[in-house]
Amino acid sequence: MTAPSFQNLASLVRQEIAAIAGYVPGEQPQDTGWTKLNTNENPYSPSASVVNAITAACEGRMLAKYPDPFANQFRAQAAEVLGVDPRMILCGNGSDDLLTILVRCFVGAGDAMRVPTPSYILYQTLADIQGVSCDKVAFTDDWLLPPAFANPCTDNGQPVKLAIVPNPNSPSGTLLPPEQLLDLAEQLSCPLVVDEAYGDFSDTNCLDLVRQSERIIVTRSMSKSYALAGIRFGFAVAQPGVIEQLGKVKDSYNCDAIATAAATAAFADQDWLRKNQSCIRATRTRMSNELRRFGFSVIDSQANFVWCTHPDRSHREIYESLKKKHILIRYMAYQGWGDGLRVTVGTDAEIDVLLTALGRILKEEK
């Protein structure tokens, strides 16, 4: 019997997998010399205690052993800082891992999940991989959720088994008040996930809602506010009974020893976090004001990026012109919403480079 070729093997994957393009991450140039403002990484180095923790985690036979499957070291530290029971925390390989776990746990064949649009494009990919529908409900013009978001079924009659709301939202950087999300959770007939990947940069968050409603699950990332995008660590906060069920479907050892040690050390240094938040917010304000001076419409952001549009300049051409100068920002286009530019808040020096180049580009295009 002739062994099947790789081409034939590829034809055997699930139809829904073969049909999708997959998630396309932001550009990650491997060479030096770039001003990188496209993927919302923190522009500063993490707390010095993180490096010490990583070094200690590599000593002896630590790397030869499997890690704690539930990252209890981090759970204890985070619980102390957040004022919750450790049993209310589930850790993952970045908050994307937690989103995968949530979709896997709550949404089955014939069901749907609901998300707002424009928002994080990974949500659609997770639905595609799970083989379920992703019901996208458009934000209102002022970036609020319409009443239809609380409907128990899609327009096609599929039951909605999970709703995800990014807060602050990307690409807009806008924030929905916690009381609105609590009201939404009471109207929905399914769990509500509040994706707070950028929550540490906002004026408020939804962690207290978890104590008030078993229906609410909050996910957090260590990538943005703690400057740990390179190690991949995130966590979810929910009632203990919910966390217990989510733990059944996570990968066996989804948090490695080095990432757990680094995240624990980072979370313990809340002084570093507060100083970093202050720097990011100050630079965000300055960058927003300067972009407005260049004629951009800039939404007031509660995240570590801003969303801007220009009334008479091509957003794609601005993006391409900046890229030629080794400056990366994110060009994004959404069906029914047009396009725009999302710009990460970098260091003051990086923003100076951006603004200088942008001023020249806008003059050249006149």
CSV table of C-alpha atoms in Angstrom, one decimal:
chain,number,residue,atom,x,y,z
A,1,MET,CA,0.0,0.0,0.0
A,2,THR,CA,1.4,3.4,-1.0
A,3,ALA,CA,1.8,5.9,1.8
A,4,PRO,CA,-0.3,9.0,1.4
A,5,SER,CA,1.5,12.1,0.2
A,6,PHE,CA,1.6,15.2,2.3
A,7,GLN,CA,-0.7,16.8,-0.2
A,8,ASN,CA,-3.3,14.1,0.5
A,9,LEU,CA,-2.8,14.3,4.2
A,10,ALA,CA,-3.5,18.1,4.1
A,11,SER,CA,-6.8,17.3,2.4
A,12,LEU,CA,-7.9,15.3,5.4
A,13,VAL,CA,-7.9,18.2,7.9
A,14,ARG,CA,-11.4,19.3,9.1
A,15,GLN,CA,-13.2,21.3,6.5
A,16,GLU,CA,-13.7,24.3,8.8
A,17,ILE,CA,-9.9,24.5,9.3
A,18,ALA,CA,-9.1,24.2,5.7
A,19,ALA,CA,-11.5,27.0,4.9
A,20,ILE,CA,-9.9,29.6,7.2
A,21,ALA,CA,-6.9,31.8,6.8
A,22,GLY,CA,-5.9,31.7,10.5
A,23,TYR,CA,-5.0,34.6,12.7
A,24,VAL,CA,-2.5,37.0,11.3
A,25,PRO,CA,-0.4,38.7,14.0
A,26,GLY,CA,1.2,42.1,13.7
A,27,GLU,CA,4.5,42.5,11.9
A,28,GLN,CA,7.5,41.4,14.0
A,29,PRO,CA,10.7,42.5,12.2
A,30,GLN,CA,13.7,40.4,13.2
A,31,ASP,CA,16.4,43.0,12.3
A,32,THR,CA,17.2,46.0,14.4
A,33,GLY,CA,16.7,49.7,13.7
A,34,TRP,CA,12.9,49.7,13.8
A,35,THR,CA,10.6,52.0,15.8
A,36,LYS,CA,7.9,49.5,16.6
A,37,LEU,CA,4.5,50.9,17.5
A,38,ASN,CA,2.2,48.3,16.0
A,39,THR,CA,1.5,45.5,18.4
A,40,ASN,CA,0.9,47.3,21.7
A,41,GLU,CA,3.9,45.9,23.6
A,42,ASN,CA,5.2,47.8,26.6
A,43,PRO,CA,8.1,50.0,25.5
A,44,TYR,CA,10.0,49.6,28.8
A,45,SER,CA,11.9,46.7,30.4
A,46,PRO,CA,10.0,44.8,33.0
A,47,SER,CA,10.7,45.0,36.7
A,48,ALA,CA,14.3,44.0,37.7
A,49,SER,CA,12.9,41.4,39.9
A,50,VAL,CA,11.7,39.5,36.8
A,51,VAL,CA,15.2,38.8,35.6
A,52,ASN,CA,16.3,37.6,39.1
A,53,ALA,CA,13.2,35.3,39.2
A,54,ILE,CA,14.0,33.8,35.7
A,55,THR,CA,17.6,33.2,36.8
A,56,ALA,CA,16.5,31.4,39.9
A,57,ALA,CA,14.0,29.3,37.9
A,58,CYS,CA,16.8,28.0,35.8
A,59,GLU,CA,18.9,26.7,38.7
A,60,GLY,CA,19.4,23.1,39.6
A,61,ARG,CA,16.9,20.7,38.0
A,62,MET,CA,14.0,23.1,37.8
A,63,LEU,CA,13.9,23.0,34.0
A,64,ALA,CA,14.1,19.2,34.0
A,65,LYS,CA,10.9,18.9,36.0
A,66,TYR,CA,7.3,19.6,34.9
A,67,PRO,CA,6.0,22.9,36.2
A,68,ASP,CA,3.1,23.3,38.6
A,69,PRO,CA,0.1,22.6,36.4
A,70,PHE,CA,-2.0,25.4,37.9
A,71,ALA,CA,0.8,27.9,38.6
A,72,ASN,CA,-0.1,28.1,42.2
A,73,GLN,CA,2.8,30.4,43.0
A,74,PHE,CA,1.3,33.1,40.8
A,75,ARG,CA,-2.3,32.4,41.9
A,76,ALA,CA,-1.3,33.1,45.5
A,77,GLN,CA,0.6,36.3,44.6
A,78,ALA,CA,-2.2,37.6,42.4
A,79,ALA,CA,-4.9,36.7,44.9
A,80,GLU,CA,-3.1,38.8,47.5
A,81,VAL,CA,-2.8,41.8,45.3
A,82,LEU,CA,-6.3,41.6,43.8
A,83,GLY,CA,-8.0,40.7,47.1
A,84,VAL,CA,-9.6,37.5,45.8
A,85,ASP,CA,-9.5,33.8,46.7
A,86,PRO,CA,-6.7,31.9,44.8
A,87,ARG,CA,-9.3,29.5,43.7
A,88,MET,CA,-10.8,32.3,41.6
A,89,ILE,CA,-7.8,32.5,39.4
A,90,LEU,CA,-6.8,30.3,36.4
A,91,CYS,CA,-3.5,30.8,34.6
A,92,GLY,CA,-2.7,30.4,31.0
A,93,ASN,CA,-0.1,30.8,28.2
A,94,GLY,CA,-1.1,34.4,27.6
A,95,SER,CA,-4.7,35.6,27.8
A,96,ASP,CA,-5.3,34.2,24.3
A,97,ASP,CA,-4.9,30.7,25.9
A,98,LEU,CA,-7.6,31.6,28.4
A,99,LEU,CA,-9.9,32.8,25.6
A,100,THR,CA,-9.3,29.4,23.8
A,101,ILE,CA,-10.2,27.6,27.1
A,102,LEU,CA,-13.4,29.6,27.5
A,103,VAL,CA,-14.6,28.9,23.9
A,104,ARG,CA,-13.7,25.3,24.3
A,105,CYS,CA,-15.6,25.0,27.6
A,106,PHE,CA,-18.8,26.9,26.8
A,107,VAL,CA,-19.5,26.7,23.0
A,108,GLY,CA,-20.4,23.5,21.3
A,109,ALA,CA,-21.7,22.2,17.9
A,110,GLY,CA,-24.6,24.2,16.7
A,111,ASP,CA,-24.0,27.0,19.2
A,112,ALA,CA,-22.7,30.6,18.7
A,113,MET,CA,-20.5,33.0,20.5
A,114,ARG,CA,-21.0,36.7,20.4
A,115,VAL,CA,-18.5,39.6,20.1
A,116,PRO,CA,-18.7,43.3,19.2
A,117,THR,CA,-17.1,44.6,16.0
A,118,PRO,CA,-14.7,46.2,15.3
A,119,SER,CA,-12.7,44.4,18.0
A,120,TYR,CA,-10.0,41.7,18.5
A,121,ILE,CA,-9.9,39.7,15.3
A,122,LEU,CA,-8.7,36.5,17.1
A,123,TYR,CA,-12.3,36.0,18.4
A,124,GLN,CA,-13.4,35.0,14.9
A,125,THR,CA,-10.4,32.6,14.6
A,126,LEU,CA,-11.2,30.9,17.9
A,127,ALA,CA,-14.8,30.4,16.7
A,128,ASP,CA,-13.6,29.0,13.4
A,129,ILE,CA,-11.3,26.5,15.1
A,130,GLN,CA,-14.0,25.4,17.4
A,131,GLY,CA,-16.4,25.0,14.4
A,132,VAL,CA,-19.0,27.4,15.8
A,133,SER,CA,-20.6,30.6,14.7
A,134,CYS,CA,-19.2,34.0,15.7
A,135,ASP,CA,-22.1,36.4,15.9
A,136,LYS,CA,-20.7,39.9,15.4
A,137,VAL,CA,-22.7,42.8,16.7
A,138,ALA,CA,-21.6,46.3,15.6
A,139,PHE,CA,-20.7,48.9,18.1
A,140,THR,CA,-22.8,52.1,17.9
A,141,ASP,CA,-21.1,55.2,16.4
A,142,ASP,CA,-20.0,56.2,19.8
A,143,TRP,CA,-18.5,52.8,20.6
A,144,LEU,CA,-21.3,51.5,22.9
A,145,LEU,CA,-23.1,48.2,22.8
A,146,PRO,CA,-26.5,48.2,21.2
A,147,PRO,CA,-29.5,46.5,22.9
A,148,ALA,CA,-29.2,43.6,20.4
A,149,PHE,CA,-26.0,42.5,22.0
A,150,ALA,CA,-28.1,41.0,24.8
A,151,ASN,CA,-30.3,38.9,22.5
A,152,PRO,CA,-30.3,35.2,23.6
A,153,CYS,CA,-30.0,33.9,20.0
A,154,THR,CA,-28.5,35.0,16.7
A,155,ASP,CA,-30.6,36.2,13.8
A,156,ASN,CA,-30.5,32.6,12.5
A,157,GLY,CA,-31.8,31.2,15.8
A,158,GLN,CA,-28.6,29.8,17.1
A,159,PRO,CA,-28.3,30.0,20.9
A,160,VAL,CA,-25.5,32.3,22.1
A,161,LYS,CA,-23.5,30.4,24.7
A,162,LEU,CA,-20.7,32.8,25.3
A,163,ALA,CA,-20.3,36.6,24.9
A,164,ILE,CA,-16.9,38.4,24.9
A,165,VAL,CA,-16.5,42.1,25.3
A,166,PRO,CA,-13.0,43.6,25.2
A,167,ASN,CA,-12.7,46.4,27.7
A,168,PRO,CA,-10.9,48.6,26.8
A,169,ASN,CA,-11.6,47.7,23.2
A,170,SER,CA,-9.1,47.4,20.4
A,171,PRO,CA,-8.8,49.2,18.1
A,172,SER,CA,-10.8,52.1,19.6
A,173,GLY,CA,-9.3,52.2,23.1
A,174,THR,CA,-12.7,53.0,24.5
A,175,LEU,CA,-14.0,51.8,27.8
A,176,LEU,CA,-17.5,50.6,28.8
A,177,PRO,CA,-18.4,51.5,32.4
A,178,PRO,CA,-18.5,48.4,34.8
A,179,GLU,CA,-22.1,49.1,35.7
A,180,GLN,CA,-23.2,48.7,32.0
A,181,LEU,CA,-21.4,45.4,31.8
A,182,LEU,CA,-23.0,44.2,35.0
A,183,ASP,CA,-26.4,45.1,33.5
A,184,LEU,CA,-25.5,43.3,30.3
A,185,ALA,CA,-24.5,40.1,32.3
A,186,GLU,CA,-27.9,40.1,33.9
A,187,GLN,CA,-29.6,40.4,30.6
A,188,LEU,CA,-27.6,37.7,28.8
A,189,SER,CA,-28.5,34.0,29.0
A,190,CYS,CA,-24.8,33.0,28.9
A,191,PRO,CA,-21.4,33.8,30.5
A,192,LEU,CA,-19.9,37.2,29.8
A,193,VAL,CA,-16.2,37.4,29.4
A,194,VAL,CA,-14.7,40.8,29.9
A,195,ASP,CA,-11.3,40.8,28.1
A,196,GLU,CA,-9.2,43.2,30.0
A,197,ALA,CA,-5.9,42.8,28.2
A,198,TYR,CA,-5.5,46.6,28.4
A,199,GLY,CA,-7.3,47.0,31.7
A,200,ASP,CA,-4.3,48.2,33.7
A,201,PHE,CA,-4.1,51.3,31.6
A,202,SER,CA,-7.7,52.3,32.1
A,203,ASP,CA,-9.3,54.4,34.8
A,204,THR,CA,-11.4,51.5,36.1
A,205,ASN,CA,-11.9,47.8,35.6
A,206,CYS,CA,-14.4,45.0,36.1
A,207,LEU,CA,-12.7,42.8,38.7
A,208,ASP,CA,-15.2,43.7,41.4
A,209,LEU,CA,-18.0,42.5,39.1
A,210,VAL,CA,-16.7,38.9,39.5
A,211,ARG,CA,-17.7,39.0,43.1
A,212,GLN,CA,-21.2,40.3,42.2
A,213,SER,CA,-22.0,37.9,39.4
A,214,GLU,CA,-21.1,34.3,38.7
A,215,ARG,CA,-21.8,35.0,35.0
A,216,ILE,CA,-18.9,37.4,34.6
A,217,ILE,CA,-15.3,36.2,33.8
A,218,VAL,CA,-12.4,38.6,33.5
A,219,THR,CA,-9.3,37.8,31.6
A,220,ARG,CA,-6.0,39.7,32.0
A,221,SER,CA,-2.7,39.7,30.2
A,222,MET,CA,0.9,40.1,31.6
A,223,SER,CA,2.1,41.1,28.1
A,224,LYS,CA,1.0,44.8,28.0
A,225,SER,CA,1.2,46.4,31.4
A,226,TYR,CA,3.9,44.2,32.9
A,227,ALA,CA,6.1,44.2,29.8
A,228,LEU,CA,6.1,40.4,29.6
A,229,ALA,CA,4.9,39.8,26.0
A,230,GLY,CA,7.9,37.6,25.4
A,231,ILE,CA,7.1,35.0,28.0
A,232,ARG,CA,3.3,34.5,27.4
A,233,PHE,CA,1.4,34.6,30.6
A,234,GLY,CA,-2.2,35.6,31.4
A,235,PHE,CA,-5.0,34.7,33.9
A,236,ALA,CA,-8.7,34.6,34.3
A,237,VAL,CA,-10.7,35.6,37.4
A,238,ALA,CA,-14.1,34.0,38.1
A,239,GLN,CA,-16.0,32.3,40.8
A,240,PRO,CA,-14.3,29.1,42.1
A,241,GLY,CA,-16.9,26.8,40.6
A,242,VAL,CA,-16.4,28.3,37.1
A,243,ILE,CA,-12.6,28.1,37.4
A,244,GLU,CA,-12.9,24.4,38.4
A,245,GLN,CA,-14.8,23.7,35.2
A,246,LEU,CA,-12.4,25.7,33.0
A,247,GLY,CA,-9.4,23.8,34.5
A,248,LYS,CA,-10.8,20.6,33.1
A,249,VAL,CA,-10.2,21.7,29.5
A,250,LYS,CA,-6.9,23.5,29.7
A,251,ASP,CA,-3.7,21.9,28.4
A,252,SER,CA,-2.0,19.7,30.9
A,253,TYR,CA,1.0,22.1,31.6
A,254,ASN,CA,0.0,25.3,29.9
A,255,CYS,CA,2.3,27.6,32.0
A,256,ASP,CA,6.0,26.8,32.1
A,257,ALA,CA,8.2,27.3,35.1
A,258,ILE,CA,10.1,30.3,33.8
A,259,ALA,CA,6.9,32.2,32.7
A,260,THR,CA,5.3,31.5,36.1
A,261,ALA,CA,8.3,32.7,38.0
A,262,ALA,CA,8.6,35.8,35.9
A,263,ALA,CA,4.9,36.6,36.1
A,264,THR,CA,4.9,36.1,39.9
A,265,ALA,CA,7.8,38.4,40.4
A,266,ALA,CA,6.3,41.1,38.1
A,267,PHE,CA,3.0,41.0,39.9
A,268,ALA,CA,4.7,41.4,43.2
A,269,ASP,CA,6.3,44.7,42.1
A,270,GLN,CA,3.2,46.9,42.1
A,271,ASP,CA,5.4,50.0,42.5
A,272,TRP,CA,6.9,49.3,39.1
A,273,LEU,CA,3.4,48.9,37.7
A,274,ARG,CA,2.2,52.2,39.0
A,275,LYS,CA,5.2,54.1,37.6
A,276,ASN,CA,4.8,52.4,34.3
A,277,GLN,CA,1.1,53.2,34.1
A,278,SER,CA,2.0,56.9,34.8
A,279,CYS,CA,4.6,57.0,32.1
A,280,ILE,CA,2.3,55.4,29.5
A,281,ARG,CA,-0.7,57.6,30.3
A,282,ALA,CA,1.4,60.8,30.1
A,283,THR,CA,2.9,59.8,26.8
A,284,ARG,CA,-0.5,58.8,25.5
A,285,THR,CA,-1.9,62.2,26.2
A,286,ARG,CA,1.0,64.0,24.5
A,287,MET,CA,0.9,61.7,21.5
A,288,SER,CA,-2.9,62.2,21.1
A,289,ASN,CA,-2.6,66.0,21.3
A,290,GLU,CA,0.2,66.0,18.7
A,291,LEU,CA,-1.7,63.8,16.3
A,292,ARG,CA,-4.7,66.1,16.6
A,293,ARG,CA,-2.4,69.0,15.8
A,294,PHE,CA,-1.5,67.2,12.6
A,295,GLY,CA,-5.2,67.0,11.7
A,296,PHE,CA,-6.0,63.5,12.9
A,297,SER,CA,-9.3,62.6,14.7
A,298,VAL,CA,-8.1,60.8,17.8
A,299,ILE,CA,-10.4,58.9,20.1
A,300,ASP,CA,-9.7,59.4,23.8
A,301,SER,CA,-8.0,56.1,24.8
A,302,GLN,CA,-8.0,54.1,27.9
A,303,ALA,CA,-5.4,51.7,26.6
A,304,ASN,CA,-1.7,51.8,25.6
A,305,PHE,CA,-2.5,52.8,22.1
A,306,VAL,CA,-4.6,55.3,20.2
A,307,TRP,CA,-7.0,54.9,17.2
A,308,CYS,CA,-6.8,57.8,14.7
A,309,THR,CA,-8.2,58.7,11.3
A,310,HIS,CA,-7.4,61.6,9.0
A,311,PRO,CA,-10.1,63.4,7.0
A,312,ASP,CA,-8.2,63.7,3.7
A,313,ARG,CA,-5.1,61.5,3.8
A,314,SER,CA,-4.9,57.8,2.8
A,315,HIS,CA,-4.3,55.7,6.0
A,316,ARG,CA,-2.7,53.0,4.0
A,317,GLU,CA,-0.3,55.4,2.3
A,318,ILE,CA,0.6,56.9,5.7
A,319,TYR,CA,1.3,53.4,7.1
A,320,GLU,CA,3.4,52.5,4.0
A,321,SER,CA,5.4,55.8,4.1
A,322,LEU,CA,6.2,55.3,7.8
A,323,LYS,CA,7.2,51.7,7.1
A,324,LYS,CA,9.7,52.8,4.5
A,325,LYS,CA,11.3,54.9,7.3
A,326,HIS,CA,11.4,51.8,9.6
A,327,ILE,CA,8.5,53.0,11.7
A,328,LEU,CA,5.7,50.4,12.2
A,329,ILE,CA,2.2,51.3,13.2
A,330,ARG,CA,-0.9,49.2,12.5
A,331,TYR,CA,-3.1,49.9,9.5
A,332,MET,CA,-6.6,48.3,10.1
A,333,ALA,CA,-9.7,48.1,8.0
A,334,TYR,CA,-13.1,46.8,9.1
A,335,GLN,CA,-16.1,46.0,6.9
A,336,GLY,CA,-18.7,48.7,7.3
A,337,TRP,CA,-16.4,50.9,9.4
A,338,GLY,CA,-13.7,52.0,7.0
A,339,ASP,CA,-10.1,52.0,8.0
A,340,GLY,CA,-7.7,53.8,10.3
A,341,LEU,CA,-4.4,53.7,12.2
A,342,ARG,CA,-3.7,52.2,15.6
A,343,VAL,CA,-0.6,53.5,17.2
A,344,THR,CA,1.1,52.0,20.2
A,345,VAL,CA,2.2,54.3,23.0
A,346,GLY,CA,6.0,54.0,22.9
A,347,THR,CA,8.7,55.9,24.9
A,348,ASP,CA,8.8,59.6,24.5
A,349,ALA,CA,11.8,59.2,22.2
A,350,GLU,CA,10.0,56.8,20.0
A,351,ILE,CA,7.0,59.0,19.8
A,352,ASP,CA,9.3,61.9,18.8
A,353,VAL,CA,10.7,59.8,15.9
A,354,LEU,CA,7.1,59.0,14.8
A,355,LEU,CA,5.9,62.6,15.0
A,356,THR,CA,8.9,64.0,13.1
A,357,ALA,CA,8.5,61.4,10.3
A,358,LEU,CA,4.7,61.9,10.2
A,359,GLY,CA,5.0,65.7,9.9
A,360,ARG,CA,7.3,65.3,6.9
A,361,ILE,CA,5.1,62.7,5.3
A,362,LEU,CA,2.0,64.8,5.6
A,363,LYS,CA,3.8,67.8,4.0
A,364,GLU,CA,5.0,65.6,1.2
A,365,GLU,CA,1.5,64.4,0.4
A,366,LYS,CA,0.0,67.8,0.1
